[in-house]
Amino acid sequence: LLGKVLVDSGFLKPADLLAALREQIKEIVVEAFAWADGAFETAQQGARSREVVKLTTEIRDIVREGMHRISDPVLIFRGLGPMDTTVAVTRNATTAMKEFRPSEKERRIIGMAGAGISLRDLCNTLPYPAIETCQIVYGLVTFGVLEKT
């Protein structure tokens, strides 16, 4: 409603409103990854087509960004387990990576994980902060590229 008023008043261009709405929706989804706990529900409703805002960002990129924003070690280790947890490349990693398109850091971790490596060894070997390494590993596990063994 406020956006419509701003556009109708000439303070905002329709394209700028749409871009802001897309960013706001993306931020809401990304921030959900940092929840310590909670629940959400999706419901498909008969929205009028003029009210639908389609995201231009791929869902995998939104999920990746959300995973990288998790800064609470408790959340990360709830998903990964202790530092002695071993991670390895999954049998389906090649297929998963076609959709995932890993970054350079992610490729480096995937290469080191091979048949298995502990989180501790990854963190001690890589030049990245330990929390960043664990964030990346958590994302790779979530995408099915790595698995806890």
CSV table of C-alpha atoms in Angstrom, one decimal:
chain,number,residue,atom,x,y,z
A,1,LEU,CA,0.0,0.0,0.0
A,2,LEU,CA,2.8,2.4,0.9
A,3,GLY,CA,4.6,1.5,-2.2
A,4,LYS,CA,1.6,2.2,-4.4
A,5,VAL,CA,1.2,5.6,-2.7
A,6,LEU,CA,4.8,6.5,-3.3
A,7,VAL,CA,4.6,5.4,-7.0
A,8,ASP,CA,1.3,7.3,-7.5
A,9,SER,CA,2.8,10.4,-5.9
A,10,GLY,CA,5.9,10.2,-8.2
A,11,PHE,CA,8.4,9.6,-5.4
A,12,LEU,CA,9.2,6.1,-6.6
A,13,LYS,CA,9.4,4.5,-10.0
A,14,PRO,CA,7.4,1.2,-10.4
A,15,ALA,CA,10.6,-0.6,-11.3
A,16,ASP,CA,12.3,0.6,-8.1
A,17,LEU,CA,9.3,-0.5,-6.1
A,18,LEU,CA,9.5,-4.0,-7.7
A,19,ALA,CA,13.2,-4.3,-7.0
A,20,ALA,CA,12.7,-3.3,-3.4
A,21,LEU,CA,9.9,-5.8,-2.9
A,22,ARG,CA,12.0,-8.6,-4.4
A,23,GLU,CA,14.9,-7.7,-2.1
A,24,GLN,CA,12.5,-7.6,0.9
A,25,ILE,CA,11.1,-11.0,0.1
A,26,LYS,CA,14.6,-12.4,-0.4
A,27,GLU,CA,15.7,-11.0,3.0
A,28,ILE,CA,12.8,-12.5,4.8
A,29,VAL,CA,13.6,-16.0,3.4
A,30,VAL,CA,17.3,-15.6,4.0
A,31,GLU,CA,16.8,-14.4,7.6
A,32,ALA,CA,14.8,-17.5,8.4
A,33,PHE,CA,18.0,-19.6,8.2
A,34,ALA,CA,19.3,-17.8,11.3
A,35,TRP,CA,16.3,-18.8,13.5
A,36,ALA,CA,17.4,-20.9,16.5
A,37,ASP,CA,14.0,-22.5,16.3
A,38,GLY,CA,10.5,-21.8,15.1
A,39,ALA,CA,8.0,-22.9,12.5
A,40,PHE,CA,6.6,-21.6,9.3
A,41,GLU,CA,3.7,-22.6,7.1
A,42,THR,CA,3.2,-22.0,3.4
A,43,ALA,CA,-0.3,-21.8,2.0
A,44,GLN,CA,-1.2,-21.3,-1.7
A,45,GLN,CA,-3.9,-18.8,-2.1
A,46,GLY,CA,-5.7,-17.5,-5.1
A,47,ALA,CA,-3.6,-14.3,-5.4
A,48,ARG,CA,-4.5,-12.0,-8.2
A,49,SER,CA,-1.7,-12.0,-10.8
A,50,ARG,CA,-1.0,-8.3,-10.3
A,51,GLU,CA,-0.1,-8.9,-6.7
A,52,VAL,CA,2.4,-11.6,-7.4
A,53,VAL,CA,6.1,-10.7,-7.1
A,54,LYS,CA,8.4,-13.2,-8.7
A,55,LEU,CA,12.0,-13.4,-7.5
A,56,THR,CA,14.7,-13.1,-10.1
A,57,THR,CA,17.2,-14.9,-7.9
A,58,GLU,CA,17.6,-18.7,-8.1
A,59,ILE,CA,16.4,-20.5,-5.0
A,60,ARG,CA,19.7,-22.3,-4.6
A,61,ASP,CA,21.4,-18.9,-4.4
A,62,ILE,CA,19.0,-17.7,-1.7
A,63,VAL,CA,19.5,-20.9,0.3
A,64,ARG,CA,23.3,-20.5,-0.1
A,65,GLU,CA,23.2,-16.9,1.1
A,66,GLY,CA,21.0,-18.0,4.1
A,67,MET,CA,23.4,-20.8,5.0
A,68,HIS,CA,26.4,-18.4,4.9
A,69,ARG,CA,24.6,-15.9,7.1
A,70,ILE,CA,24.2,-18.4,10.0
A,71,SER,CA,26.7,-17.0,12.5
A,72,ASP,CA,25.5,-18.7,15.6
A,73,PRO,CA,27.9,-21.7,16.2
A,74,VAL,CA,25.2,-23.5,18.2
A,75,LEU,CA,23.0,-23.6,15.1
A,76,ILE,CA,25.8,-24.7,12.8
A,77,PHE,CA,26.9,-27.5,15.2
A,78,ARG,CA,23.3,-28.6,15.8
A,79,GLY,CA,23.3,-29.4,12.1
A,80,LEU,CA,26.8,-30.7,11.8
A,81,GLY,CA,27.7,-32.2,15.1
A,82,PRO,CA,30.9,-31.8,17.1
A,83,MET,CA,34.3,-30.9,15.5
A,84,ASP,CA,35.2,-34.6,15.4
A,85,THR,CA,32.4,-35.2,12.9
A,86,THR,CA,33.7,-36.5,9.6
A,87,VAL,CA,32.3,-35.3,6.3
A,88,ALA,CA,32.8,-36.9,2.9
A,89,VAL,CA,31.7,-36.3,-0.6
A,90,THR,CA,28.4,-38.0,-1.4
A,91,ARG,CA,27.9,-40.4,-4.3
A,92,ASN,CA,25.5,-37.9,-5.8
A,93,ALA,CA,27.8,-35.0,-5.5
A,94,THR,CA,28.4,-34.6,-9.2
A,95,THR,CA,24.7,-34.3,-9.9
A,96,ALA,CA,24.2,-32.0,-6.9
A,97,MET,CA,27.0,-29.7,-8.0
A,98,LYS,CA,25.5,-29.3,-11.5
A,99,GLU,CA,22.6,-27.4,-9.9
A,100,PHE,CA,24.7,-26.0,-7.1
A,101,ARG,CA,27.6,-24.4,-9.0
A,102,PRO,CA,30.1,-24.3,-6.0
A,103,SER,CA,32.3,-21.3,-5.3
A,104,GLU,CA,36.1,-21.5,-5.2
A,105,LYS,CA,36.0,-22.0,-1.4
A,106,GLU,CA,33.3,-24.6,-1.7
A,107,ARG,CA,35.3,-26.5,-4.4
A,108,ARG,CA,38.4,-26.4,-2.1
A,109,ILE,CA,36.5,-27.9,0.8
A,110,ILE,CA,34.8,-30.6,-1.5
A,111,GLY,CA,38.3,-31.5,-2.8
A,112,MET,CA,39.6,-31.9,0.8
A,113,ALA,CA,36.6,-33.9,1.9
A,114,GLY,CA,37.1,-36.6,-0.6
A,115,ALA,CA,36.6,-39.9,1.2
A,116,GLY,CA,36.4,-38.2,4.6
A,117,ILE,CA,37.9,-35.5,6.8
A,118,SER,CA,36.9,-34.2,10.2
A,119,LEU,CA,35.6,-30.7,10.7
A,120,ARG,CA,38.5,-30.1,13.0
A,121,ASP,CA,41.1,-31.0,10.3
A,122,LEU,CA,39.3,-28.9,7.7
A,123,CYS,CA,39.3,-25.9,10.1
A,124,ASN,CA,42.9,-26.4,11.0
A,125,THR,CA,44.1,-26.8,7.4
A,126,LEU,CA,42.1,-24.1,5.6
A,127,PRO,CA,43.1,-20.4,5.8
A,128,TYR,CA,39.5,-19.4,6.4
A,129,PRO,CA,38.1,-18.6,9.9
A,130,ALA,CA,36.7,-21.8,11.5
A,131,ILE,CA,33.2,-20.4,11.6
A,132,GLU,CA,33.2,-19.7,7.9
A,133,THR,CA,34.5,-23.2,7.1
A,134,CYS,CA,31.8,-24.7,9.1
A,135,GLN,CA,29.1,-22.5,7.5
A,136,ILE,CA,30.3,-23.7,4.1
A,137,VAL,CA,30.4,-27.3,5.2
A,138,TYR,CA,26.9,-27.0,6.6
A,139,GLY,CA,25.7,-25.6,3.3
A,140,LEU,CA,27.4,-28.4,1.3
A,141,VAL,CA,25.7,-31.0,3.6
A,142,THR,CA,22.4,-29.2,3.1
A,143,PHE,CA,22.7,-29.3,-0.7
A,144,GLY,CA,23.7,-33.0,-0.7
A,145,VAL,CA,27.3,-32.5,-1.9
A,146,LEU,CA,28.8,-33.6,1.5
A,147,GLU,CA,27.5,-36.0,4.1
A,148,LYS,CA,28.3,-36.7,7.7
A,149,THR,CA,29.9,-40.1,8.0
